Short mmCIF file of C-alpha atoms in Angstrom, two decimals:
data_model
loop_
_atom_site.label_atom_id
_atom_site.label_comp_id
_atom_site.label_asym_id
_atom_site.label_seq_id
_atom_site.Cartn_x
_atom_site.Cartn_y
_atom_site.Cartn_z
CA PRO A 1 -20.70 7.77 7.07
CA THR A 2 -17.12 7.02 8.11
CA CYS A 3 -13.82 8.79 8.78
CA SER A 4 -13.05 11.10 5.83
CA PRO A 5 -16.62 11.82 4.70
CA THR A 6 -17.70 12.96 8.16
CA ARG A 7 -14.58 15.07 8.54
CA ALA A 8 -15.30 16.71 5.20
CA ALA A 9 -18.74 17.76 6.44
CA LEU A 10 -17.39 18.89 9.82
CA MET A 11 -14.68 20.98 8.16
CA THR A 12 -16.77 22.59 5.39
CA GLY A 13 -20.46 22.68 6.28
CA HIS A 14 -21.13 20.89 2.99
CA TRP A 15 -22.59 17.51 2.18
CA THR A 16 -19.75 15.03 2.00
CA ASP A 17 -20.67 14.02 -1.54
CA ARG A 18 -20.46 17.68 -2.60
CA THR A 19 -16.85 17.91 -1.40
CA GLY A 20 -15.55 14.93 -3.39
CA VAL A 21 -15.00 12.95 -0.19
CA TRP A 22 -17.28 9.90 -0.21
CA HIS A 23 -14.66 7.27 0.63
CA THR A 24 -11.64 6.92 2.88
CA ILE A 25 -9.27 5.71 0.11
CA ASN A 26 -9.15 5.36 -3.72
CA GLY A 27 -8.42 9.05 -4.25
CA ARG A 28 -11.84 9.88 -2.83
CA SER A 29 -10.65 11.07 0.57
CA MET A 30 -9.05 14.34 -0.60
CA LEU A 31 -11.02 17.51 0.09
CA ARG A 32 -11.52 19.45 -3.14
CA GLU A 33 -9.38 22.54 -3.48
CA ASN A 34 -12.40 24.84 -3.86
CA GLU A 35 -13.66 24.00 -0.36
CA VAL A 36 -13.12 26.52 2.45
CA THR A 37 -12.38 24.80 5.75
CA LEU A 38 -13.33 25.70 9.28
CA GLY A 39 -9.64 26.26 9.95
CA GLN A 40 -9.42 28.89 7.22
CA LEU A 41 -12.68 30.56 8.24
CA LEU A 42 -11.66 30.86 11.88
CA LYS A 43 -8.20 32.07 10.87
CA ASP A 44 -9.90 34.77 8.80
CA ASN A 45 -11.87 35.72 11.91
CA GLY A 46 -8.69 36.33 13.91
CA TYR A 47 -8.03 32.92 15.46
CA VAL A 48 -4.75 31.02 15.62
CA THR A 49 -5.58 27.52 14.39
CA GLY A 50 -4.12 24.13 15.26
CA MET A 51 -4.83 20.60 14.05
CA PHE A 52 -3.69 17.52 15.98
CA GLY A 53 -4.03 13.82 15.14
CA LYS A 54 -6.12 12.55 12.25
CA TRP A 55 -6.67 14.74 9.20
CA HIS A 56 -7.59 12.14 6.53
CA LEU A 57 -8.56 14.70 3.90
CA GLY A 58 -5.41 14.53 1.77
CA ASP A 59 -1.70 13.89 2.30
CA ASN A 60 -0.36 15.89 -0.64
CA PHE A 61 -0.29 19.52 -1.67
CA PRO A 62 -2.68 21.36 -1.68
CA TYR A 63 -4.90 19.16 0.48
CA ARG A 64 -2.91 18.94 3.72
CA PRO A 65 -4.11 20.86 6.79
CA GLU A 66 -1.23 23.32 6.59
CA GLU A 67 -2.63 24.39 3.20
CA ARG A 68 -6.21 24.44 4.46
CA GLY A 69 -6.02 27.14 7.12
CA PHE A 70 -4.17 25.53 10.04
CA ASP A 71 -1.19 27.39 11.50
CA GLU A 72 0.06 24.51 13.66
CA VAL A 73 -0.19 20.89 12.45
CA TYR A 74 0.86 17.69 14.21
CA ARG A 75 -0.53 14.58 12.57
CA HIS A 76 -0.10 11.07 11.29
CA GLY A 77 -0.59 10.19 7.62
CA GLY A 78 -3.72 8.76 6.03
CA GLY A 79 -6.64 7.63 8.14
CA GLY A 80 -4.68 6.00 10.93
CA VAL A 81 -1.27 5.26 12.34
CA GLY A 82 0.38 2.62 10.16
CA GLN A 83 -1.74 3.27 7.09
CA THR A 84 0.02 3.59 3.74
CA PRO A 85 0.51 7.39 3.70
CA ASP A 86 1.89 7.25 7.24
CA LEU A 87 5.57 6.96 8.04
CA TRP A 88 6.86 3.43 7.50
CA ASP A 89 6.43 0.91 10.32
CA ASN A 90 4.59 3.45 12.47
CA ALA A 91 2.51 1.93 15.25
CA TYR A 92 0.50 3.26 18.18
CA PHE A 93 3.52 3.59 20.47
CA ASP A 94 6.72 5.65 20.02
CA GLY A 95 5.82 6.73 16.50
CA ASN A 96 7.04 9.34 14.06
CA TYR A 97 4.68 12.13 13.06
CA PHE A 98 4.42 15.09 10.70
CA HIS A 99 4.93 18.39 12.54
CA ASN A 100 4.32 21.34 10.24
CA GLY A 101 5.59 19.20 7.37
CA ASP A 102 8.70 17.86 9.09
CA VAL A 103 9.08 14.36 10.54
CA GLU A 104 9.48 14.19 14.32
CA PRO A 105 9.89 11.16 16.59
CA ALA A 106 7.69 10.89 19.67
CA GLN A 107 7.55 8.80 22.81
CA GLY A 108 4.39 7.24 24.18
CA PHE A 109 0.90 6.22 23.05
CA CYS A 110 -0.39 8.07 19.98
CA THR A 111 -3.50 9.57 21.60
CA ASP A 112 -1.44 10.90 24.50
CA VAL A 113 1.06 12.41 22.06
CA PHE A 114 -1.61 14.23 20.04
CA PHE A 115 -3.23 15.70 23.15
CA GLN A 116 0.15 16.74 24.56
CA GLN A 117 0.95 18.61 21.36
CA ALA A 118 -2.46 20.31 21.52
CA TRP A 119 -1.82 21.32 25.13
CA GLN A 120 1.46 22.98 24.16
CA PHE A 121 -0.37 24.91 21.46
CA MET A 122 -3.13 25.96 23.85
CA LYS A 123 -0.66 27.10 26.51
CA LYS A 124 1.25 29.19 23.99
CA GLN A 125 -1.87 30.95 22.72
CA ALA A 126 -3.30 31.47 26.20
CA HIS A 127 -0.08 33.07 27.41
CA SER A 128 0.00 35.34 24.36
CA GLY A 129 -3.64 36.32 24.83
CA LYS A 130 -4.56 35.25 21.31
CA PRO A 131 -7.88 33.53 20.54
CA PHE A 132 -7.34 30.02 19.24
CA PHE A 133 -9.04 27.03 17.67
CA ALA A 134 -7.65 23.59 18.55
CA TYR A 135 -8.97 20.70 16.46
CA ILE A 136 -8.00 17.45 18.22
CA SER A 137 -8.98 14.47 16.10
CA THR A 138 -7.81 11.10 17.37
CA ASN A 139 -7.21 7.99 15.27
CA ALA A 140 -8.16 5.80 18.27
CA PRO A 141 -10.33 3.85 18.83
CA HIS A 142 -9.90 2.88 15.17
CA GLY A 143 -8.12 -0.43 14.69
CA PRO A 144 -5.57 -1.94 15.02
CA LEU A 145 -6.70 -2.42 18.61
CA HIS A 146 -3.71 -1.27 20.65
CA CYS A 147 -3.58 0.66 23.90
CA PRO A 148 -1.52 0.93 27.09
CA GLN A 149 -1.75 -2.19 29.21
CA LYS A 150 -3.14 -0.33 32.22
CA TYR A 151 -6.24 0.55 30.20
CA MET A 152 -6.74 -2.97 28.90
CA GLU A 153 -6.55 -4.28 32.45
CA GLN A 154 -9.57 -2.17 33.41
CA TYR A 155 -11.59 -4.44 31.10
CA ARG A 156 -9.72 -7.69 31.67
CA GLU A 157 -12.96 -9.65 32.07
CA GLN A 158 -13.87 -8.81 28.47
CA PRO A 159 -12.46 -10.48 25.33
CA PRO A 160 -9.14 -8.88 24.30
CA ALA A 161 -10.61 -6.92 21.37
CA ILE A 162 -13.29 -5.38 23.59
CA ALA A 163 -10.76 -4.68 26.34
CA ALA A 164 -8.48 -2.84 23.91
CA PHE A 165 -11.37 -0.96 22.26
CA TYR A 166 -12.78 0.30 25.55
CA GLY A 167 -9.27 0.86 26.85
CA MET A 168 -8.62 3.26 23.98
CA ILE A 169 -11.87 5.07 24.74
CA THR A 170 -11.04 5.36 28.43
CA ASN A 171 -7.66 6.79 27.47
CA ILE A 172 -9.45 9.41 25.35
CA ASP A 173 -11.70 10.20 28.32
CA ASP A 174 -8.66 10.74 30.53
CA ASN A 175 -7.08 13.06 27.97
CA VAL A 176 -10.32 15.02 27.61
CA GLY A 177 -10.41 15.40 31.39
CA GLN A 178 -6.84 16.66 31.45
CA THR A 179 -7.68 19.10 28.68
CA ARG A 180 -10.58 20.49 30.70
CA LYS A 181 -8.28 20.84 33.72
CA LEU A 182 -5.70 22.66 31.61
CA LEU A 183 -8.31 25.21 30.57
CA ASP A 184 -9.03 25.83 34.25
CA ASP A 185 -5.34 26.07 35.10
CA LEU A 186 -4.85 28.61 32.31
CA SER A 187 -7.87 30.60 33.59
CA ILE A 188 -9.52 30.44 30.18
CA ALA A 189 -12.19 27.78 30.78
CA ARG A 190 -14.95 30.36 31.21
CA ASP A 191 -14.30 31.94 27.83
CA THR A 192 -13.58 28.73 25.92
CA LEU A 193 -16.19 26.87 23.91
CA PHE A 194 -15.42 23.18 24.37
CA ILE A 195 -17.07 20.74 21.95
CA TYR A 196 -16.93 16.96 21.95
CA THR A 197 -18.36 14.79 19.19
CA THR A 198 -17.37 11.87 16.97
CA ASP A 199 -17.42 10.84 13.33
CA ASN A 200 -19.61 7.73 13.28
CA GLY A 201 -21.21 5.02 15.36
CA THR A 202 -19.38 2.38 17.32
CA ALA A 203 -17.35 -0.36 15.65
CA THR A 204 -15.98 -3.09 17.90
CA GLY A 205 -18.23 -2.15 20.82
CA HIS A 206 -21.63 -2.72 19.22
CA THR A 207 -21.98 -6.20 20.72
CA VAL A 208 -21.55 -4.79 24.23
CA PHE A 209 -23.57 -1.56 24.18
CA ASN A 210 -25.22 0.29 21.33
CA ALA A 211 -27.94 2.30 23.12
CA GLY A 212 -30.63 0.17 21.48
CA MET A 213 -29.72 1.40 18.02
CA ARG A 214 -29.64 -0.71 14.89
CA GLY A 215 -26.39 -0.87 12.94
CA LYS A 216 -22.84 0.23 13.64
CA LYS A 217 -20.06 2.21 11.95
CA GLY A 218 -20.69 2.45 8.21
CA SER A 219 -24.38 1.58 8.49
CA GLU A 220 -27.24 3.66 7.14
CA TYR A 221 -29.25 2.83 10.27
CA GLU A 222 -29.07 5.00 13.40
CA GLY A 223 -26.23 3.04 14.97
CA GLY A 224 -24.00 4.05 12.09
CA HIS A 225 -24.37 7.81 12.37
CA ARG A 226 -26.27 8.95 15.47
CA VAL A 227 -23.66 10.33 17.86
CA PRO A 228 -23.46 12.77 20.78
CA LEU A 229 -22.46 16.42 20.55
CA ILE A 230 -21.54 18.05 23.86
CA ALA A 231 -20.85 21.78 24.15
CA HIS A 232 -19.70 23.76 27.20
CA TRP A 233 -19.18 27.54 27.29
CA PRO A 234 -19.68 29.13 30.72
CA ALA A 235 -19.36 32.75 29.58
CA ALA A 236 -22.36 32.26 27.29
CA GLY A 237 -24.38 30.41 29.91
CA TRP A 238 -23.79 27.05 28.25
CA ASP A 239 -22.84 25.42 31.52
CA GLN A 240 -26.29 24.35 32.69
CA LYS A 241 -27.77 20.90 32.31
CA HIS A 242 -29.56 21.09 29.00
CA ALA A 243 -30.34 18.58 26.27
CA SER A 244 -31.95 18.76 22.85
CA ASP A 245 -33.29 15.94 20.72
CA ARG A 246 -33.61 18.11 17.61
CA LEU A 247 -32.15 16.61 14.46
CA CYS A 248 -28.76 18.06 13.53
CA HIS A 249 -25.99 17.12 11.12
CA ALA A 250 -22.22 17.43 10.82
CA VAL A 251 -22.80 20.17 8.22
CA ASP A 252 -24.22 22.39 10.99
CA LEU A 253 -20.96 22.77 12.89
CA VAL A 254 -19.23 25.23 10.55
CA PRO A 255 -22.15 27.70 10.34
CA THR A 256 -22.49 27.53 14.13
CA LEU A 257 -18.84 28.19 14.96
CA VAL A 258 -18.34 30.87 12.33
CA GLU A 259 -21.39 32.72 13.66
CA ILE A 260 -20.00 32.56 17.19
CA ALA A 261 -16.49 33.58 16.09
CA GLY A 262 -17.49 36.75 14.31
CA GLY A 263 -19.31 35.75 11.17
CA ARG A 264 -16.76 36.73 8.54
CA LYS A 265 -16.93 34.54 5.45
CA PRO A 266 -16.70 34.90 1.67
CA ALA A 267 -19.90 36.41 0.32
CA THR A 268 -20.27 33.61 -2.21
CA LEU A 269 -19.88 30.81 0.34
CA LYS A 270 -23.14 28.97 0.98
CA TRP A 271 -23.46 26.14 3.45
CA ASP A 272 -25.65 23.06 3.42
CA GLY A 273 -25.96 23.29 7.20
CA VAL A 274 -27.40 25.94 9.51
CA SER A 275 -26.38 27.45 12.83
CA ILE A 276 -27.62 25.46 15.82
CA THR A 277 -26.71 28.00 18.50
CA SER A 278 -30.35 28.24 19.57
CA LEU A 279 -30.30 24.52 20.39
CA LEU A 280 -27.08 24.77 22.38
CA ASP A 281 -28.07 27.83 24.42
CA PRO A 282 -30.20 26.83 27.44
CA LYS A 283 -31.80 30.29 27.52
CA ALA A 284 -32.80 30.39 23.85
CA GLU A 285 -35.96 29.22 22.19
CA PRO A 286 -35.09 26.60 19.56
CA ASP A 287 -35.05 28.36 16.21
CA LEU A 288 -34.51 25.63 13.67
CA PRO A 289 -36.73 25.03 10.65
CA GLU A 290 -38.27 21.64 10.00
CA ARG A 291 -35.98 20.11 7.41
CA MET A 292 -34.77 16.91 5.82
CA LEU A 293 -31.15 15.79 5.91
CA VAL A 294 -29.18 13.07 4.15
CA THR A 295 -26.42 10.75 5.23
CA ASP A 296 -24.92 7.99 3.14
CA SER A 297 -22.02 5.55 3.18
CA GLN A 298 -20.83 5.31 -0.40
CA ARG A 299 -17.30 3.87 -0.09
CA VAL A 300 -17.04 3.23 -3.83
CA ARG A 301 -15.16 4.81 -6.72
CA ASP A 302 -18.21 6.72 -7.96
CA PRO A 303 -21.39 7.41 -5.95
CA ILE A 304 -24.41 5.18 -6.47
CA LYS A 305 -27.89 6.58 -5.95
CA TRP A 306 -29.54 5.33 -2.74
CA LYS A 307 -26.46 3.34 -1.70
CA GLN A 308 -26.59 2.93 2.10
CA THR A 309 -28.59 6.13 2.41
CA ALA A 310 -30.82 7.58 5.10
CA VAL A 311 -33.09 10.56 4.48
CA MET A 312 -33.90 12.01 7.88
CA SER A 313 -36.50 14.31 9.39
CA GLN A 314 -37.25 14.92 13.04
CA ARG A 315 -39.70 12.02 13.18
CA TRP A 316 -38.90 9.86 10.16
CA ARG A 317 -36.02 7.92 8.61
CA LEU A 318 -36.27 6.69 5.03
CA VAL A 319 -33.56 4.06 4.57
CA ASN A 320 -32.31 3.11 1.10
CA GLY A 321 -35.44 4.62 -0.42
CA THR A 322 -37.69 1.74 0.65
CA GLU A 323 -37.80 1.34 4.44
CA LEU A 324 -39.56 3.95 6.59
CA PHE A 325 -39.14 4.15 10.36
CA ASP A 326 -40.94 6.29 12.91
CA ILE A 327 -38.00 7.19 15.14
CA GLU A 328 -40.18 8.61 17.90
CA ALA A 329 -42.15 5.38 18.27
CA ASP A 330 -39.45 2.96 17.09
CA PRO A 331 -35.94 4.31 17.82
CA GLY A 332 -34.48 0.84 17.29
CA GLN A 333 -35.78 0.78 13.69
CA GLN A 334 -37.41 -2.62 13.92
CA LYS A 335 -40.72 -1.92 12.17
CA ASN A 336 -40.84 -0.78 8.56
CA VAL A 337 -44.00 1.34 8.19
CA ALA A 338 -43.53 2.38 4.55
CA THR A 339 -46.77 0.79 3.36
CA ALA A 340 -48.74 2.60 6.06
CA HIS A 341 -47.33 6.04 5.16
CA PRO A 342 -46.90 6.20 1.38
CA GLU A 343 -47.19 9.99 1.36
CA GLN A 344 -44.22 10.31 3.73
CA VAL A 345 -42.15 7.95 1.60
CA ALA A 346 -43.02 9.94 -1.52
CA SER A 347 -42.11 13.23 0.13
CA MET A 348 -38.73 11.99 1.32
CA ARG A 349 -37.94 10.30 -1.97
CA ALA A 350 -38.75 13.54 -3.81
CA PHE A 351 -36.43 15.47 -1.49
CA TYR A 352 -33.64 12.98 -2.10
CA ASP A 353 -34.18 13.09 -5.87
CA ARG A 354 -33.66 16.87 -5.79
CA TRP A 355 -30.64 16.51 -3.51
CA TRP A 356 -29.06 13.90 -5.80
CA ALA A 357 -29.81 15.88 -8.97
CA GLU A 358 -27.99 18.88 -7.51
CA LEU A 359 -24.88 16.93 -6.48
CA GLU A 360 -24.57 14.36 -9.25
CA PRO A 361 -22.96 16.72 -11.82
CA THR A 362 -20.05 17.26 -9.40
CA PHE A 363 -19.16 13.57 -9.07
CA SER A 364 -16.99 13.62 -12.19
CA GLN A 365 -14.77 16.36 -10.70
CA THR A 366 -11.89 14.12 -9.62
CA THR A 367 -9.63 15.60 -6.97
CA GLU A 368 -6.11 15.60 -8.41
CA ILE A 369 -2.70 15.67 -6.73
CA TYR A 370 -0.60 18.61 -7.90
CA LEU A 371 2.69 18.13 -9.74
CA GLY A 372 5.02 20.96 -10.70
CA HIS A 373 3.75 23.53 -8.23
CA PRO A 374 6.40 25.94 -6.84
CA ASP A 375 5.37 25.01 -3.29
CA ALA A 376 5.61 21.26 -3.94
CA ALA A 377 8.46 20.52 -6.34
CA ILE A 378 8.86 16.98 -4.95
CA VAL A 379 5.71 14.91 -4.42
CA SER A 380 5.46 11.52 -2.71
CA LEU A 381 2.56 9.39 -3.92
CA THR A 382 1.25 6.28 -2.16
CA CYS A 383 -1.07 3.51 -3.29
CA HIS A 384 -3.64 4.66 -0.71
CA ASP A 385 -4.74 7.16 -3.36
CA TRP A 386 -4.82 4.83 -6.37
CA ILE A 387 -8.09 5.23 -8.26
CA GLY A 388 -9.74 2.04 -9.45
CA GLU A 389 -12.37 -0.53 -8.60
CA GLY A 390 -12.15 -2.26 -5.23
CA LEU A 391 -9.90 -1.39 -2.30
CA SER A 392 -6.58 0.29 -2.89
CA PRO A 393 -3.79 -0.89 -0.52
CA TRP A 394 -4.66 1.52 2.27
CA ASN A 395 -2.46 0.12 5.04
CA GLN A 396 1.12 -1.06 5.33
CA GLN A 397 0.08 -4.65 5.96
CA MET A 398 -1.40 -4.69 2.45
CA VAL A 399 1.82 -3.24 1.05
CA ARG A 400 3.86 -5.87 2.88
CA SER A 401 1.55 -8.57 1.49
CA ALA A 402 1.99 -7.22 -2.07
CA ALA A 403 -1.72 -6.51 -2.48
CA GLY A 404 -2.73 -6.68 -6.12
CA TYR A 405 0.03 -9.08 -7.14
CA ARG A 406 -1.38 -12.30 -8.55
CA GLN A 407 1.33 -14.92 -8.81
CA ARG A 408 0.60 -16.67 -12.08
CA SER A 409 2.69 -18.06 -14.87
CA GLY A 410 2.22 -19.45 -18.34
CA ALA A 411 2.46 -18.38 -21.93
CA ASN A 412 -0.87 -16.54 -21.83
CA ALA A 413 -0.22 -14.53 -18.67
CA ALA A 414 0.91 -11.44 -20.57
CA GLY A 415 -2.35 -11.33 -22.48
CA ASP A 416 -4.53 -11.99 -19.45
CA SER A 417 -6.35 -8.76 -18.55
CA SER A 418 -6.57 -9.88 -14.92
CA GLN A 419 -2.78 -9.57 -14.77
CA ARG A 420 -2.82 -5.90 -15.78
CA HIS A 421 -2.51 -3.15 -13.19
CA ASP A 422 -5.50 -0.94 -13.93
CA TRP A 423 -5.20 1.60 -11.12
CA HIS A 424 -3.75 5.09 -11.39
CA TRP A 425 -3.05 8.33 -9.57
CA ALA A 426 -5.01 11.34 -10.77
CA VAL A 427 -2.54 14.20 -11.06
CA LYS A 428 -2.77 17.82 -12.15
CA VAL A 429 0.36 19.18 -13.78
CA ILE A 430 0.70 22.87 -12.99
CA THR A 431 3.84 23.53 -15.04
CA ALA A 432 4.55 21.67 -18.26
CA GLY A 433 7.99 20.15 -18.61
CA ASP A 434 10.20 17.18 -17.88
CA TYR A 435 9.52 15.17 -14.73
CA VAL A 436 11.47 12.44 -12.92
CA PHE A 437 9.41 9.51 -11.63
CA GLU A 438 10.98 7.29 -8.99
CA ALA A 439 8.95 4.06 -8.83
CA ARG A 440 9.31 2.01 -5.63
CA ARG A 441 8.05 -1.24 -4.14
CA TRP A 442 9.00 -0.03 -0.64
CA PRO A 443 9.01 3.56 0.66
CA ALA A 444 12.20 5.56 0.27
CA GLU A 445 12.98 5.53 3.99
CA THR A 446 13.51 1.75 3.91
CA ASP A 447 16.12 1.92 1.10
CA HIS A 448 15.12 -1.67 0.34
CA ALA A 449 15.42 -3.55 -2.95
CA ILE A 450 12.32 -3.86 -5.14
CA VAL A 451 12.49 -7.64 -5.51
CA GLU A 452 13.24 -8.44 -1.87
CA GLY A 453 10.92 -9.12 1.03
CA LEU A 454 11.11 -7.53 4.46
CA PRO A 455 11.19 -9.12 7.91
CA ALA A 456 8.21 -8.63 10.18
CA GLY A 457 8.37 -5.59 12.44
CA ASN A 458 8.15 -5.53 16.21
CA ALA A 459 4.92 -6.50 17.95
CA VAL A 460 2.75 -3.88 19.64
CA PRO A 461 0.79 -4.25 22.93
CA GLY A 462 -2.90 -4.82 22.36
CA ALA A 463 -5.46 -7.25 20.99
CA THR A 464 -4.58 -7.36 17.29
CA ARG A 465 -1.45 -7.44 15.16
CA ALA A 466 0.12 -4.19 14.06
CA PHE A 467 0.34 -3.65 10.31
CA ARG A 468 4.13 -3.94 10.52
CA GLU A 469 3.98 -7.44 12.02
CA THR A 470 3.27 -8.97 8.59
CA PRO A 471 6.44 -10.11 6.79
CA GLY A 472 7.11 -8.27 3.53
CA LYS A 473 6.54 -10.48 0.49
CA PRO A 474 9.19 -10.66 -2.24
CA VAL A 475 7.92 -10.00 -5.76
CA PRO A 476 9.90 -11.32 -8.76
CA VAL A 477 10.00 -8.09 -10.74
CA THR A 478 12.06 -8.03 -13.93
CA SER A 479 11.13 -4.64 -15.39
CA ALA A 480 9.22 -1.45 -14.74
CA VAL A 481 6.88 0.48 -17.02
CA LEU A 482 5.85 4.12 -16.85
CA ARG A 483 2.21 4.31 -17.93
CA ILE A 484 0.70 7.75 -18.50
CA ASP A 485 -2.89 8.23 -19.60
CA GLY A 486 -3.14 4.51 -20.34
CA ARG A 487 -0.10 4.50 -22.66
CA ASP A 488 3.22 2.82 -21.85
CA VAL A 489 5.80 5.56 -22.46
CA SER A 490 8.93 3.83 -21.15
CA GLN A 491 10.16 0.46 -19.90
CA LEU A 492 13.36 -0.20 -17.92
CA PRO A 493 14.93 -3.34 -16.44
CA VAL A 494 14.97 -4.01 -12.70
CA ALA A 495 18.19 -5.49 -11.31
CA ALA A 496 18.48 -7.50 -8.11
CA GLY A 497 19.67 -4.66 -5.88
CA ASP A 498 17.63 -1.80 -7.33
CA THR A 499 15.64 0.12 -4.71
CA ALA A 500 13.90 2.29 -7.30
CA VAL A 501 13.52 2.76 -11.04
CA LYS A 502 13.84 6.30 -12.36
CA PHE A 503 11.99 7.45 -15.45
CA THR A 504 12.05 10.85 -17.12
CA ALA A 505 9.09 11.94 -19.19
CA THR A 506 7.56 15.12 -20.52
CA LEU A 507 4.16 16.15 -19.19
CA SER A 508 1.85 18.79 -20.58
CA ALA A 509 -0.03 21.01 -18.17
CA GLY A 510 -3.37 19.66 -17.04
CA THR A 511 -4.91 16.37 -15.97
CA HIS A 512 -3.11 13.03 -16.29
CA ALA A 513 -3.51 9.43 -15.12
CA LEU A 514 -0.17 8.24 -13.73
CA ALA A 515 0.60 4.54 -13.25
CA PRO A 516 4.18 3.30 -12.81
CA VAL A 517 4.03 -0.49 -12.95
CA PHE A 518 6.31 -3.40 -12.06
CA VAL A 519 6.28 -6.35 -14.46
CA MET A 520 7.14 -9.99 -13.84
CA GLU A 521 8.76 -12.33 -16.38
CA SER A 522 5.33 -13.89 -16.91
CA GLY A 523 3.89 -10.52 -17.86
CA SER A 524 1.93 -10.13 -14.62
CA GLU A 525 1.87 -6.59 -13.28
CA VAL A 526 1.70 -4.93 -9.89
CA GLY A 527 1.63 -1.20 -9.32
CA ALA A 528 4.50 0.71 -7.77
CA TYR A 529 3.12 1.20 -4.27
CA TYR A 530 5.17 4.39 -3.90
CA CYS A 531 6.29 6.96 -6.44
CA VAL A 532 8.31 10.12 -5.86
CA VAL A 533 7.84 12.74 -8.57
CA GLU A 534 10.12 15.73 -9.08
CA GLY A 535 9.77 18.49 -11.59
CA PRO A 536 9.90 20.24 -13.80
CA VAL A 537 13.63 19.42 -14.12
CA GLU A 538 16.33 20.28 -16.61
CA ARG A 539 17.10 17.47 -19.06
#
């Protein structure tokens, strides 16, 4: 899978599709509130917990890392720096980040900043003698492809995109090395379990080196999901050269770490993964049952059976329910042997049918953003989390380009269904009452008029354009509509200098579909890319 889905499995020990996280956008990247994260479990076992970099499992209460068991949080918004939930005009250098809920400016390259914050956390805990868990999750080498020039120059004989991609990776390597040195300097390396892994296969680098694997990031073939996991723990004897080719999954990490950390967990909590300590310990005999595992890359509003799916066993891979590969004989997945092994295909299809039947009833459980909770009286919504068909505007370039606005005119435009904004935010109202909805074309920090465009932002060193380098498109809005549960409850005019339109409406407790909409004179609609909701308020 990709960013959010893999992180959901790594953080919960559950199949990604079980957690409600089968996409990176469209309201399908928020980790359901009933899930217990690794951060919470380790905190319950006496650890101080910190999260640094990329969370990508929800940007609103109660889905943020600070509500999911992490004591110290330093992160960007969304799935990458400059994405829609991130702070406006953020780029990979000298950005602004969320530090325990507050906005803080930083100097330097984003990866360096996230590691530096993690180092401060580690030093503090080491000096206090407290056990800690540091989760360092970088947005790099995700695009846009930006990195310090000195790293690009190491690959100057490559095309710029490759140079930047490998430059970002080399920068991560350097930061990992400095982290290892810090553990030595703090005299805690021997007693620290250090784990390195990643969320999916390569993206930009697949044309250069892909270890003979078929596919890349997002693919159901090995190149999309087969990644390294490296563990080092001298005190336990995990410092000898040792490798295992046994099949494991992201869902195995939580059971493994909780077992090592003390084993405390809610009695009702069951994992889809198993502990793999016997595979990591050079002295242990591997104690892992033969099993089948599933990975898929849904990336749609609602999961589709067999969509970009691999059912995996130690020897076999059944891809999309039809192609069978013998991984031991054919690791590059070039020869489909399904017709030669019908019994193996049948067995793996039957396993998947049971797996799907168990999870499918949960797919309708939409993860909803809370309104009216005492701990989140003011909520900022972004179009990253719009629910609908297709791609919601997940980065600030799309917002600048007025994604979803179709510039048409004519007497029939108002009756043309293609002109209607049919996306919404799924919200859960905790306290019934009156709410204020502040609909915006641009985020509040810009204080910019709805109908006006924006100049392009500053360029960023690297191989591709930063999201902010796209000029902001003016949209000829004449009015705004507040649409709740598919019904237009209010309409207000938009004047030339208005930066926002404020509605007040009464909401009952429970589930609602919220869609503030901007309307053109022709009747064409575009959603409010940002909406700030406050309530309940006094009328």
